[in-house]
Amino acid sequence: MKAGWRKGIVVMVLILAVALFAGSFWQKEQQKVYSRDIFAMDTYFVIRAYGPYAGDALALCEQEVQRLEQAFSVTDANSDVARLNRGECIVPGEDTGKLLGEALRLCEATNGALDISLYPILKEWGFTTGDYQVPEAAKLRELLAYVDYRELPAAQENPDGPGNPENTDNTENSENRGMQLPKGMEIDLGAVAKGYTGDCLIEQLRSEKVSSAILDLGGNIQVLGTKPDGSDWRVAVKNPFDPAKQIGVVAVSDKAVITSGGYERFFEQDGKTYWHILDPQTGYPSERGLLSVTVVGDRGVECDGLSTALFVMGTEDAVEYWRGNARFEMILVTVDGRLLVTEGLQDSFTCSEEWNAEFIYRDEFEK
Ligand code: ADP
Ligand code: MG
């Protein structure tokens, strides 16, 4: 009887020890960090992921980035976008089709503040190559005739394209529909491609059983879950007057925090600064009182497109747009040094000492 008792106790102690050991081993595994730097889409991507599956997941992420870059690049002659810009009739790949659909919806929703058909004008300014110049006003007027997202086809049939079942010269799957841009029009998905890529990477990491990760895609931050210890990620928002400093920090989990700013790509000529976010109405850099716009929301592609569009809209229209849309929050920095933060970030935004956040409310009379 006594011996039976002793045996029982020994077995229990053993089970407890194994459980404790397994528990601390699992905890250590969860804290394991893997990170990868990738040069893509003309910028640096840094992906940091935690847990035992993160190493393999990151290798897949790198492939995913390369695959998406090959589809969206304007400079790679074989990309879907480059082929469309050459006037070819193509059946866009799945991701190009999806991103085009998302981008066109955002162009519409923002009433053309975002316009993916701006590419001929961006080229003229040299923002695509770094050979900057201020274009002639007449040249811009001439090119503006080719800028209008409403004229872009939504992956629709082309009478001579491979999608038409009556076209006997089908070279591609006749179920698919070909797409061709109107003559002279060219597109650039640069305002939304990184956000879309971020969404794909988050999806990829999730499906590889990773539950904690942070992506910095050239300043676009997207986070998966929380930090491994369960606390929120703390994402710094840059000071557009001095990008080495920050205006504050937002605490988030499962969110995208995406900034468009005049400081990211610009040149100076005759004492004037010209930046890479253009007003599709005029063809000139948008100067409507904003220096940077940070959008916080669930989907990278939407936050990316909106940050560019809200920058173009300017302070007042951006605030009005936000009031009409419950799906995102934002942080605006104006050229005269004001910091405007929407009410949904009241608990998560911590302002740096030298800044003073003014909160904006949905109901404009609430203060
Ligand atoms: P970044 O790529 O610097 O992070 P954005 O997401 O704001 O910043 O995208 C800016 C890019 O989008 C520009 O480099 C240009 O290629 C393109 N672009 C500029 N203005 C517009 C606009 N009004 N609509 C659509 N695309 C734009
Ligand atoms: Mg953008």
mmCIF file of N, CA, C and O and ligand atoms in Angstrom, residues 113-116 118 122 188 190-191 194 218 220 259-260 264 276-278 280 304 307-308 312, ligand 1:
data_model
loop_
_atom_site.group_PDB
_atom_site.id
_atom_site.type_symbol
_atom_site.label_atom_id
_atom_site.label_comp_id
_atom_site.label_asym_id
_atom_site.label_seq_id
_atom_site.Cartn_x
_atom_site.Cartn_y
_atom_site.Cartn_z
ATOM 1 N N ALA A 113 -9.154 61.841 -56.006
ATOM 2 C CA ALA A 113 -7.952 62.364 -55.319
ATOM 3 C C ALA A 113 -6.839 61.335 -55.507
ATOM 4 O O ALA A 113 -5.669 61.669 -55.694
ATOM 5 N N LEU A 114 -7.240 60.056 -55.479
ATOM 6 C CA LEU A 114 -6.327 58.986 -55.890
ATOM 7 C C LEU A 114 -6.663 58.698 -57.341
ATOM 8 O O LEU A 114 -7.835 58.534 -57.687
ATOM 9 N N ASP A 115 -5.667 58.696 -58.195
ATOM 10 C CA ASP A 115 -5.932 58.372 -59.602
ATOM 11 C C ASP A 115 -4.742 57.584 -60.147
ATOM 12 O O ASP A 115 -3.654 58.133 -60.344
ATOM 13 N N ILE A 116 -4.957 56.287 -60.364
ATOM 14 C CA ILE A 116 -3.842 55.434 -60.770
ATOM 15 C C ILE A 116 -3.417 55.665 -62.224
ATOM 16 O O ILE A 116 -2.425 55.116 -62.669
ATOM 17 N N LEU A 118 -2.300 58.420 -63.297
ATOM 18 C CA LEU A 118 -1.449 59.614 -63.258
ATOM 19 C C LEU A 118 -0.046 59.384 -63.837
ATOM 20 O O LEU A 118 0.744 60.311 -63.956
ATOM 21 N N LEU A 122 3.582 61.630 -63.729
ATOM 22 C CA LEU A 122 4.673 61.284 -62.798
ATOM 23 C C LEU A 122 5.993 61.121 -63.546
ATOM 24 O O LEU A 122 7.059 61.513 -63.076
ATOM 25 N N ASP A 188 -0.064 53.348 -62.730
ATOM 26 C CA ASP A 188 0.995 53.121 -61.752
ATOM 27 C C ASP A 188 0.294 52.770 -60.449
ATOM 28 O O ASP A 188 -0.563 53.517 -59.987
ATOM 29 N N GLY A 190 1.757 52.406 -57.591
ATOM 30 C CA GLY A 190 2.696 52.742 -56.506
ATOM 31 C C GLY A 190 2.032 53.244 -55.230
ATOM 32 O O GLY A 190 2.574 53.082 -54.146
ATOM 33 N N ALA A 191 0.858 53.837 -55.349
ATOM 34 C CA ALA A 191 0.210 54.383 -54.153
ATOM 35 C C ALA A 191 -0.485 53.298 -53.328
ATOM 36 O O ALA A 191 -0.865 53.548 -52.187
ATOM 37 N N LYS A 194 2.257 48.631 -51.980
ATOM 38 C CA LYS A 194 2.900 48.170 -50.745
ATOM 39 C C LYS A 194 1.851 47.751 -49.707
ATOM 40 O O LYS A 194 2.046 46.784 -48.969
ATOM 41 N N GLY A 218 8.952 49.847 -46.283
ATOM 42 C CA GLY A 218 9.328 51.204 -46.685
ATOM 43 C C GLY A 218 8.512 52.264 -45.966
ATOM 44 O O GLY A 218 8.046 53.219 -46.579
ATOM 45 N N ASN A 220 5.610 51.836 -44.476
ATOM 46 C CA ASN A 220 4.251 51.313 -44.230
ATOM 47 C C ASN A 220 4.376 50.267 -43.129
ATOM 48 O O ASN A 220 5.052 49.260 -43.337
ATOM 49 N N THR A 259 1.698 55.898 -43.696
ATOM 50 C CA THR A 259 1.893 57.337 -43.819
ATOM 51 C C THR A 259 2.269 57.743 -45.240
ATOM 52 O O THR A 259 3.088 57.084 -45.884
ATOM 53 N N SER A 260 1.661 58.814 -45.714
ATOM 54 C CA SER A 260 2.115 59.463 -46.939
ATOM 55 C C SER A 260 2.587 60.849 -46.554
ATOM 56 O O SER A 260 1.888 61.574 -45.846
ATOM 57 N N GLU A 264 8.917 62.235 -48.177
ATOM 58 C CA GLU A 264 9.431 60.917 -48.552
ATOM 59 C C GLU A 264 10.211 60.912 -49.868
ATOM 60 O O GLU A 264 11.197 60.215 -50.013
ATOM 61 N N HIS A 276 6.342 64.135 -54.337
ATOM 62 C CA HIS A 276 5.870 63.103 -55.270
ATOM 63 C C HIS A 276 4.381 62.781 -55.201
ATOM 64 O O HIS A 276 3.919 61.888 -55.901
ATOM 65 N N ILE A 277 3.657 63.492 -54.358
ATOM 66 C CA ILE A 277 2.207 63.230 -54.327
ATOM 67 C C ILE A 277 1.522 64.360 -55.102
ATOM 68 O O ILE A 277 1.605 65.528 -54.710
ATOM 69 N N LEU A 278 0.940 63.978 -56.223
ATOM 70 C CA LEU A 278 0.440 64.985 -57.163
ATOM 71 C C LEU A 278 -1.083 65.086 -57.119
ATOM 72 O O LEU A 278 -1.783 64.105 -56.833
ATOM 73 N N PRO A 280 -4.241 65.075 -59.126
ATOM 74 C CA PRO A 280 -4.608 64.640 -60.475
ATOM 75 C C PRO A 280 -5.411 65.702 -61.259
ATOM 76 O O PRO A 280 -5.521 65.604 -62.468
ATOM 77 N N ASP A 304 -3.199 52.467 -47.443
ATOM 78 C CA ASP A 304 -2.187 53.008 -48.343
ATOM 79 C C ASP A 304 -2.833 53.968 -49.352
ATOM 80 O O ASP A 304 -2.395 55.113 -49.524
ATOM 81 N N SER A 307 -4.088 57.117 -47.537
ATOM 82 C CA SER A 307 -3.088 58.085 -47.061
ATOM 83 C C SER A 307 -2.676 59.002 -48.209
ATOM 84 O O SER A 307 -2.547 60.216 -48.030
ATOM 85 N N THR A 308 -2.525 58.439 -49.402
ATOM 86 C CA THR A 308 -2.182 59.260 -50.566
ATOM 87 C C THR A 308 -3.348 60.197 -50.911
ATOM 88 O O THR A 308 -3.160 61.397 -51.119
ATOM 89 N N VAL A 312 -3.819 64.450 -50.791
ATOM 90 C CA VAL A 312 -4.228 65.262 -51.942
ATOM 91 C C VAL A 312 -5.444 66.134 -51.585
ATOM 92 O O VAL A 312 -5.530 67.293 -51.977
HETATM 93 P P1 ADP B 1 5.149 56.172 -50.727
HETATM 94 O O1 ADP B 1 5.100 55.265 -51.892
HETATM 95 O O2 ADP B 1 6.198 57.220 -50.776
HETATM 96 O O3 ADP B 1 5.102 55.478 -49.408
HETATM 97 P P2 ADP B 1 2.385 56.836 -51.255
HETATM 98 O O4 ADP B 1 1.763 55.585 -50.817
HETATM 99 O O5 ADP B 1 1.674 58.072 -50.867
HETATM 100 O O6 ADP B 1 3.845 57.036 -50.750
HETATM 101 O O7 ADP B 1 2.460 56.734 -52.827
HETATM 102 C C1 ADP B 1 3.025 57.741 -53.567
HETATM 103 C C2 ADP B 1 3.207 57.229 -54.970
HETATM 104 O O8 ADP B 1 1.952 57.113 -55.617
HETATM 105 C C3 ADP B 1 4.021 58.177 -55.806
HETATM 106 O O9 ADP B 1 5.357 57.840 -55.780
HETATM 107 C C4 ADP B 1 3.409 58.021 -57.172
HETATM 108 O O10 ADP B 1 3.977 56.884 -57.805
HETATM 109 C C5 ADP B 1 1.977 57.727 -56.894
HETATM 110 N N1 ADP B 1 1.087 58.911 -56.812
HETATM 111 C C6 ADP B 1 1.367 60.194 -56.512
HETATM 112 N N2 ADP B 1 0.259 60.960 -56.462
HETATM 113 C C7 ADP B 1 -0.768 60.112 -56.729
HETATM 114 C C8 ADP B 1 -2.180 60.270 -56.827
HETATM 115 N N3 ADP B 1 -2.787 61.447 -56.614
HETATM 116 N N4 ADP B 1 -2.911 59.179 -57.144
HETATM 117 C C9 ADP B 1 -2.329 57.980 -57.356
HETATM 118 N N5 ADP B 1 -1.020 57.758 -57.263
HETATM 119 C C10 ADP B 1 -0.239 58.804 -56.956
#
